[in-house]
Short mmCIF file of C-alpha atoms and ligand atoms in Angstrom, two decimals:
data_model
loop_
_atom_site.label_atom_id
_atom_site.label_comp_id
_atom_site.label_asym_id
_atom_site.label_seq_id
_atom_site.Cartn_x
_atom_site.Cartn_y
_atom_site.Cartn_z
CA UNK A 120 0.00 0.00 0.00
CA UNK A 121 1.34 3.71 -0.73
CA UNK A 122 1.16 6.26 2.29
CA UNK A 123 1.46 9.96 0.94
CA UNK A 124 3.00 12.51 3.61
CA UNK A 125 4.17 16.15 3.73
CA UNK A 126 5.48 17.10 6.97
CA UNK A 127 8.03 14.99 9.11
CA UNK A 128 5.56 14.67 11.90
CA UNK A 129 3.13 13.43 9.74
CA UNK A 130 6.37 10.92 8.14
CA UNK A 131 7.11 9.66 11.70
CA UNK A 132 3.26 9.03 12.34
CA UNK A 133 3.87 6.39 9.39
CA UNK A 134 6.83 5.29 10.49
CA UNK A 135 5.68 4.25 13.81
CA UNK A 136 8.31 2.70 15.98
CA UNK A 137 10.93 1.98 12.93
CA UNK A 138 11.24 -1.98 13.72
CA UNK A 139 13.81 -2.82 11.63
CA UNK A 140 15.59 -1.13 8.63
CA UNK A 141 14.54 2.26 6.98
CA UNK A 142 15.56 2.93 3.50
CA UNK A 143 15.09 6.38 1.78
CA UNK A 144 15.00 6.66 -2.05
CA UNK A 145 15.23 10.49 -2.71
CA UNK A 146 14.02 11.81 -6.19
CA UNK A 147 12.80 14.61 -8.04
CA UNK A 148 9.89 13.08 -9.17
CA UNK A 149 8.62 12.44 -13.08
CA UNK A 150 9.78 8.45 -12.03
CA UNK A 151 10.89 5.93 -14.56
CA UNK A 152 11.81 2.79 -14.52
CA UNK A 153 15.40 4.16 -13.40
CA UNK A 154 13.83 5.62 -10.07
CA UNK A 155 12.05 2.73 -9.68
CA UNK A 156 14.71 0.00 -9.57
CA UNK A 157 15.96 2.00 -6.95
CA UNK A 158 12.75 1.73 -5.04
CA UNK A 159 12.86 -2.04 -5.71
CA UNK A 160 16.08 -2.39 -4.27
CA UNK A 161 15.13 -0.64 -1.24
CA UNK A 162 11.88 -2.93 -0.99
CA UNK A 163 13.65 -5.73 -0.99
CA UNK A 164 16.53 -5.04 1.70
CA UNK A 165 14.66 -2.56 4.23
CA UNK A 166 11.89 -3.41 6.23
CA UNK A 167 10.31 0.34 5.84
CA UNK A 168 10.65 2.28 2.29
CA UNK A 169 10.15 5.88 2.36
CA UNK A 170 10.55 7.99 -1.54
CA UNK A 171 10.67 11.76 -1.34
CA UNK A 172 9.77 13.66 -3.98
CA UNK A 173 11.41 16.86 -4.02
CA UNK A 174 12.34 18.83 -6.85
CA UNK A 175 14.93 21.19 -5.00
CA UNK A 176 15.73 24.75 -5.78
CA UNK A 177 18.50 25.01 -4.32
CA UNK A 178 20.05 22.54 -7.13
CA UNK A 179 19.23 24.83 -10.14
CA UNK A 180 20.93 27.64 -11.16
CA UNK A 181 18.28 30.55 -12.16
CA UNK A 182 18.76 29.99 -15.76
CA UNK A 183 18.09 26.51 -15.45
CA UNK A 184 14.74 24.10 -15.48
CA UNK A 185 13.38 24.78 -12.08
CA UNK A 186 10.00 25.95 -13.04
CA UNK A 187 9.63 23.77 -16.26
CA UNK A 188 11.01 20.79 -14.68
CA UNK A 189 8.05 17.88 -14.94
CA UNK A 190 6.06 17.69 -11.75
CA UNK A 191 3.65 14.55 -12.22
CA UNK A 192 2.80 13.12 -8.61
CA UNK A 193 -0.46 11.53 -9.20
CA UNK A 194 1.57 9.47 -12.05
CA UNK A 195 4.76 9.17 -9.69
CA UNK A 196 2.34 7.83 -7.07
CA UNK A 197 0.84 5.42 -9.73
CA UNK A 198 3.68 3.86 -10.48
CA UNK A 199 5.08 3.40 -6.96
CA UNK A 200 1.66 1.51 -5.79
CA UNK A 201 2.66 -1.52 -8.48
CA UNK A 202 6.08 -2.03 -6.43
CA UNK A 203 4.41 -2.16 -2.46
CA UNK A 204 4.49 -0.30 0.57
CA UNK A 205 5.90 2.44 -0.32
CA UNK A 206 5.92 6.16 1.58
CA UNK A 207 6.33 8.86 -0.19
CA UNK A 208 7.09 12.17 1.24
CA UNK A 209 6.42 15.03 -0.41
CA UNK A 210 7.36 18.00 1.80
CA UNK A 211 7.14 22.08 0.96
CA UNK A 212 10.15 23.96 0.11
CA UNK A 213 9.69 25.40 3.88
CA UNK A 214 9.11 21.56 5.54
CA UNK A 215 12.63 21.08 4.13
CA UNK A 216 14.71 24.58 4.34
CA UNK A 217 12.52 26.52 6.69
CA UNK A 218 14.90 25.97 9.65
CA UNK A 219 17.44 27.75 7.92
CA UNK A 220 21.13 27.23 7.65
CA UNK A 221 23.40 24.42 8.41
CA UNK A 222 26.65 23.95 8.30
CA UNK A 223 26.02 21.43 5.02
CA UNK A 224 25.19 24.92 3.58
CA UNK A 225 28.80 26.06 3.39
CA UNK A 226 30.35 22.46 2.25
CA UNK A 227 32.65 22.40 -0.34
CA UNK A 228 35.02 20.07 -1.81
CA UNK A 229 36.93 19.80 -4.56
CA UNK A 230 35.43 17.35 -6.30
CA UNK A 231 32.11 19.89 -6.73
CA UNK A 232 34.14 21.79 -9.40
CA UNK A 233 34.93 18.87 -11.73
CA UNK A 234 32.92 17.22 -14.11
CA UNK A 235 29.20 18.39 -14.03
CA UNK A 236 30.71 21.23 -11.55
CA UNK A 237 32.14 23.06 -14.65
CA UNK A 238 29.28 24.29 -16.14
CA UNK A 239 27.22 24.11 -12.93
CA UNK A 240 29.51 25.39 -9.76
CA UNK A 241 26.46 26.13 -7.76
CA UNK A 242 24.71 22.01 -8.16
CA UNK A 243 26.77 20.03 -5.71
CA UNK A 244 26.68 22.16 -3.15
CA UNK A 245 22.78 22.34 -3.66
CA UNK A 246 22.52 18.66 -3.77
CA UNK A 247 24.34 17.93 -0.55
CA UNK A 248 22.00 21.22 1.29
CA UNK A 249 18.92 18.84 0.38
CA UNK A 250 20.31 15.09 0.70
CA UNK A 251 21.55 15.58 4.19
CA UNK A 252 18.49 17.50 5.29
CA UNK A 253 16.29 14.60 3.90
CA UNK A 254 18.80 12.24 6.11
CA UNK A 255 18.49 14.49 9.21
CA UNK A 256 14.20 14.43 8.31
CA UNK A 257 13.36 10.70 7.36
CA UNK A 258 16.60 9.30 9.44
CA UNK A 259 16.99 6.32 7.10
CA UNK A 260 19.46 3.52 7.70
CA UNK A 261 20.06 3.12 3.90
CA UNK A 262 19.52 5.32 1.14
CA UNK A 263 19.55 4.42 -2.26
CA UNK A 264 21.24 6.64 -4.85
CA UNK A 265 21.85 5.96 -8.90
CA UNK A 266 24.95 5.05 -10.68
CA UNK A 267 23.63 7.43 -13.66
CA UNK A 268 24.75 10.50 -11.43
CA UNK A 269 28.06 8.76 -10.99
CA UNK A 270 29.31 12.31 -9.40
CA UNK A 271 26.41 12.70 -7.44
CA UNK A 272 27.05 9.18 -5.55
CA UNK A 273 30.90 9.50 -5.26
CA UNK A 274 30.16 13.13 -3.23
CA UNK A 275 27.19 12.15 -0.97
CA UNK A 276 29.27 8.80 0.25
CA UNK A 277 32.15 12.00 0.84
CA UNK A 278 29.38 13.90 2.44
CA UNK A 279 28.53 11.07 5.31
CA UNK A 280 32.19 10.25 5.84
CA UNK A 281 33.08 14.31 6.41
CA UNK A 282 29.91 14.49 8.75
CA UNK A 283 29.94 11.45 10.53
CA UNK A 284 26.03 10.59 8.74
CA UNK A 285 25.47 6.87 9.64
CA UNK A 286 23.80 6.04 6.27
CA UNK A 287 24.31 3.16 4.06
CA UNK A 288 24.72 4.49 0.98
CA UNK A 289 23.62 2.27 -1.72
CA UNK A 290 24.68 2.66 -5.31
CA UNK A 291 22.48 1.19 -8.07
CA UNK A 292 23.04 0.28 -11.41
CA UNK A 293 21.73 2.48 -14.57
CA UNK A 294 18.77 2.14 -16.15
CA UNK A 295 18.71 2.35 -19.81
CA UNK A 296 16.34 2.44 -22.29
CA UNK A 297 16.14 -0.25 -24.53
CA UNK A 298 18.24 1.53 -27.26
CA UNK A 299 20.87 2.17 -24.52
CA UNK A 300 19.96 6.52 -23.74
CA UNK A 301 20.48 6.41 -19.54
CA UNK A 302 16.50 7.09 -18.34
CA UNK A 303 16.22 10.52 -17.27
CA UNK A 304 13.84 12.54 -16.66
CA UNK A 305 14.82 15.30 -19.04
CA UNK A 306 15.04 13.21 -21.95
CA UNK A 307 11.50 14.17 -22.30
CA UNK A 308 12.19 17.80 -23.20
CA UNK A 309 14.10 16.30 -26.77
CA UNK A 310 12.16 16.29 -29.88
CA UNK A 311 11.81 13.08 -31.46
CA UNK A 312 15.07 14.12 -33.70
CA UNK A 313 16.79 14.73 -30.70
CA UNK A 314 15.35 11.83 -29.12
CA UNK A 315 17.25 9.78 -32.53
CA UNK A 316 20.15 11.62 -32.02
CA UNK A 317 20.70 10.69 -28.18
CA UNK A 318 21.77 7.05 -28.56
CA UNK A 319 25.03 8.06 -30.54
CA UNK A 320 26.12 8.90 -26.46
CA UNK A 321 25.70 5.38 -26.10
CA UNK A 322 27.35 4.03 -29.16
CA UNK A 323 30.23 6.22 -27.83
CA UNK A 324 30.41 4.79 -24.65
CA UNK A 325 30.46 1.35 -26.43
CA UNK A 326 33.18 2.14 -28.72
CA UNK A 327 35.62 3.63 -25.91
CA UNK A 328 34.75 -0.12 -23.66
CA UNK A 329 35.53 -1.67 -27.27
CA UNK A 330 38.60 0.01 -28.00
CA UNK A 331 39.92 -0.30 -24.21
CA UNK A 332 39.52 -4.20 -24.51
CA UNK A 333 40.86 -4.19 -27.66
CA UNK A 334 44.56 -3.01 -25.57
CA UNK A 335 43.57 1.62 -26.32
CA UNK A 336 44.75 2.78 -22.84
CA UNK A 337 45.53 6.19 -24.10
CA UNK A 338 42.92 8.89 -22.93
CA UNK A 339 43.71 11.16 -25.40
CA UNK A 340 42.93 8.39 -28.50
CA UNK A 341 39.75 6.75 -25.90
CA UNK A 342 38.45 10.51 -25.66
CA UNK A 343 38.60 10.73 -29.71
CA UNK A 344 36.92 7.47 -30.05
CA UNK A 345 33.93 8.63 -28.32
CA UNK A 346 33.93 12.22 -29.82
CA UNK A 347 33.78 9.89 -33.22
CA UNK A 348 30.63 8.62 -32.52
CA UNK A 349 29.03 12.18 -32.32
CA UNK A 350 28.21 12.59 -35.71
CA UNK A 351 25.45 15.15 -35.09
CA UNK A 352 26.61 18.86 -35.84
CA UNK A 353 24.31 19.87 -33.36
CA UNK A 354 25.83 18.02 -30.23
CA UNK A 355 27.66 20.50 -27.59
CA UNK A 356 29.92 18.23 -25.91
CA UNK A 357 30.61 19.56 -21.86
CA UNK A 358 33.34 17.42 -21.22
CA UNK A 359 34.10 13.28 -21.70
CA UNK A 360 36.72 11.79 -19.11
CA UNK A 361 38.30 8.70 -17.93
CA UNK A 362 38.05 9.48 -14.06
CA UNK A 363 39.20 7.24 -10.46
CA UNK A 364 36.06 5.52 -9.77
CA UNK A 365 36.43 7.22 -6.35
CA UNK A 366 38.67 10.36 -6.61
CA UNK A 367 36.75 11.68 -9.57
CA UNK A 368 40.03 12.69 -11.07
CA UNK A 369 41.04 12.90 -14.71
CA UNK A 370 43.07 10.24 -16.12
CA UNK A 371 45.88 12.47 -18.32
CA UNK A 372 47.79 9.85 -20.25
CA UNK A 373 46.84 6.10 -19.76
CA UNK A 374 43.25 4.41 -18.31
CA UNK A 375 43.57 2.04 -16.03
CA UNK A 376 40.97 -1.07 -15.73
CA UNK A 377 38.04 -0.30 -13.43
CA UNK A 378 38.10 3.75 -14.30
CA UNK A 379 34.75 5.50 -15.16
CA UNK A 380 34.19 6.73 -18.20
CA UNK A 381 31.61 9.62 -17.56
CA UNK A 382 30.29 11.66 -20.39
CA UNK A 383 28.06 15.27 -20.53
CA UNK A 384 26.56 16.81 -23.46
CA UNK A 385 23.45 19.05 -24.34
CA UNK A 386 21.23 18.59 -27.54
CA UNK A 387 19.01 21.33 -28.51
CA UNK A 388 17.65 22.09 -24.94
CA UNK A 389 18.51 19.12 -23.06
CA UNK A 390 21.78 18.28 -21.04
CA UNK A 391 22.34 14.23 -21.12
CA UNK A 392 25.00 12.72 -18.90
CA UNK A 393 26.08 8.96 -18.81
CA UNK A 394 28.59 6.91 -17.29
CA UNK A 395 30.08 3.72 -17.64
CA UNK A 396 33.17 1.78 -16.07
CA UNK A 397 35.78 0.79 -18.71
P1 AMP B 282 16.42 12.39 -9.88
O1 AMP B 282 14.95 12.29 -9.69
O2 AMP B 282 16.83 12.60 -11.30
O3 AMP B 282 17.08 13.34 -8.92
O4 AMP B 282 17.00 10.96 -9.51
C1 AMP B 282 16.72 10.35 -8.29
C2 AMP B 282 17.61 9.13 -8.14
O5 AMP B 282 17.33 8.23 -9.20
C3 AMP B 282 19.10 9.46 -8.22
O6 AMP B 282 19.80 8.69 -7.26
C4 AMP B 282 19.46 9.06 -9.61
O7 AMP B 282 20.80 8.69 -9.77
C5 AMP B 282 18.54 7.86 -9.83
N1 AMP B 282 18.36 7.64 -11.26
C6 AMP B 282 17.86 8.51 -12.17
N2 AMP B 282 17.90 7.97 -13.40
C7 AMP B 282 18.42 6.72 -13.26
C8 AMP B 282 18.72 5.66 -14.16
N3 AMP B 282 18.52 5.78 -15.48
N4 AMP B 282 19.26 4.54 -13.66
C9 AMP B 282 19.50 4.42 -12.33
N5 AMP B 282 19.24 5.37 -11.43
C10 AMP B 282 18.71 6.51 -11.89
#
C-alpha cells in the first residue's frame, strides 16, 4: 500500500516505531523505470521504504529548469503503488529549508568543481543542502542513490564520511532504455530528432569499452573514439573523461581497468550525462 506525507511529523506518524531497517529513495519526481529500480532495491533489503519527492531549488541555477522541470505526482504515485508499501514524502520547500542554515550549507570540496561542476559550480553544493536535510528528516538507515549520477554518488558517500552521517549508501546500477539513452527525466524535453540523435552517447560509450579491450589505454585516442561517434553537428559536448572511480580525477595519459568513463553533453535544450566503467 502507498502512504502519501508532507510534513516529518506526519512521516514519523507512518513510520511508527521503525522496527527494523529504513531505507530512503530520494528523487525529483517524473519516475521511470530508473527511479524505480531504486525503489525495488530498497523494498527488498529494508523493512520500511520511504521515496521523497522533491524537486529542489537550491540545485538549479536561475537559468536553469526549475519551473519547467516535470512535476507529475499523481503518475509518480501510480507507479510506486505496483512495487508495495511504499511512503512517499512530499514536503514544501519550507518543511525542508525553513529551519534555515546548516553547516552542510557552506560544504565544499573539490570534487564539486569537476565534471558536471564546470558548467554548474552552484549544483553540488545544492545537492548535498537537500540530501543531508532529507537524512536528518526521514533518518533512514540506507539510502539508495543511482549510478547514472556517478558524481552525485561518489560526493554524498564523501558527504557522510566528512559528517559522521550513519547512512548506508547504496549505489544502483543504470537504467537504460532499450536503445541504450540512460533514463532521465529530461530526456523528455528532446524532440523526437533529438530523441534519434541521443543514442550516438551510447554508441560512444560502447566504442571507448571496445577500444579499451581491444589493448587503447591512451585517454587522449579513448576521448577521440567517443567524440567519433558524435556525428550530429548539433551536439555540444561539456566534457568526456576517464576518471578514479572514487577520486573523480582525470586520467591524463593512460586508463587504467576499473576507471569510469563519464560523459556530458546538451542537444538542442537538453543536457544528457552517462557513465560507464571501462
Ligand atoms: P532524480 O529524480 O533525477 O534526482 O533521480 C533520483 C535518483 O534516481 C538518483 O539517485 C538518480 O541517480 C537515480 N536515477 C535517475 N535515473 C536513473 C537511471 N537511469 N538509472 C539508475 N538510477 C537513476
Amino acid at each position: 500500500m502507498i502512504k502519501r506525507c508532507h510534513t516529518v511529523a506526519e512521516l514519523n506518524l507512518l513510520l511508527g516505531e521503525r522496527k527494523g531497517t529504513v531505507g530512503l529513495v530520494p528523487t525529483m519526481g517524473a519516475l521511470h523505470e530508473g527511479h524505480l529500480s531504486l525503489v525495488r532495491q530498497a523494498l527488498e533489503a529494508c523493512d520500511q521504504v520511504v521515496v521523497s519527492i522533491f524537486v529542489n531549488p537550491t540545485q538549479f541555477a536561475p537559468h536553469e529548469d526549475f519551473d519547467s522541470y516535470p512535476r507529475t505526482v499523481e503518475s509518480d504515485m501510480a507507479m510506486l503503488a505496483g512495487l508495495g508499501d511504499v511512503i512517499v514524502f512530499t514536503p514544501s520547500r519550507d518543511e525542508v529549508y525553513g529551519e534555515g542554515d546548516l553547516p552542510v550549507d557552506s560544504y565544499e570540496r573539490p570534487t564539486f568543481t569537476l565534471l558536471c561542476g564546470g558548467r554548474r559550480p552552484h549544483f553540488f553544493g545544492g545537492v548535498c543542502r537537500v540530501v543531508y536535510r532529507l537524512f536528518k528528516m526521514v533518518g533512514p538507515d540506507k539510502a539508495y542513490f543511482g549510478e547514472k549520477d556517478y558524481q552525485q554518488l561518489q560526493i554524498i558517500r564523501q558527504m557522510c564520511r566528512d559528517f559522521d552521517l550513519d547512512v548506508d549508501v547504496v549505489g544502483c546500477s543504470l537504467i537504460r532504455e532499450s536503445d541504450g539513452l540512460a533514463m532521465s527525466s529530461r530526456n523528455q524535453y528532446m524532440t523526437d530528432q533529438e530523441r534519434a540523435t541521443s543514442i550516438q552517447i551510447y554508441a560512444g560509450l560502447r566504442a571507448v569499452r571496445e577500444a579499451f579491450s581491444n589493448g587503447d589505454q591512451s585517454v587522449a585516442s579513448l576521448r577521440r573514439c567517443f567524440q567519433s561517434k558524435l556525428t550530429d553537428p548539433q551536439w555540444d559536448l561539456d566534457y568526456c573523461e576517464i576518471v578514479g572511480p572514487q577520486t573523480l580525477n582525470s586520467r591524463n595519459s593512460e586508463a587504467i581497468l576499473g576507471d569510469r568513463l563519464i560523459v556530458a553533453a546538451v542537444l538542442g535544450k537538453t543536457r544528457l550525462i552517462d557513465n560507464c566503467s571501462i
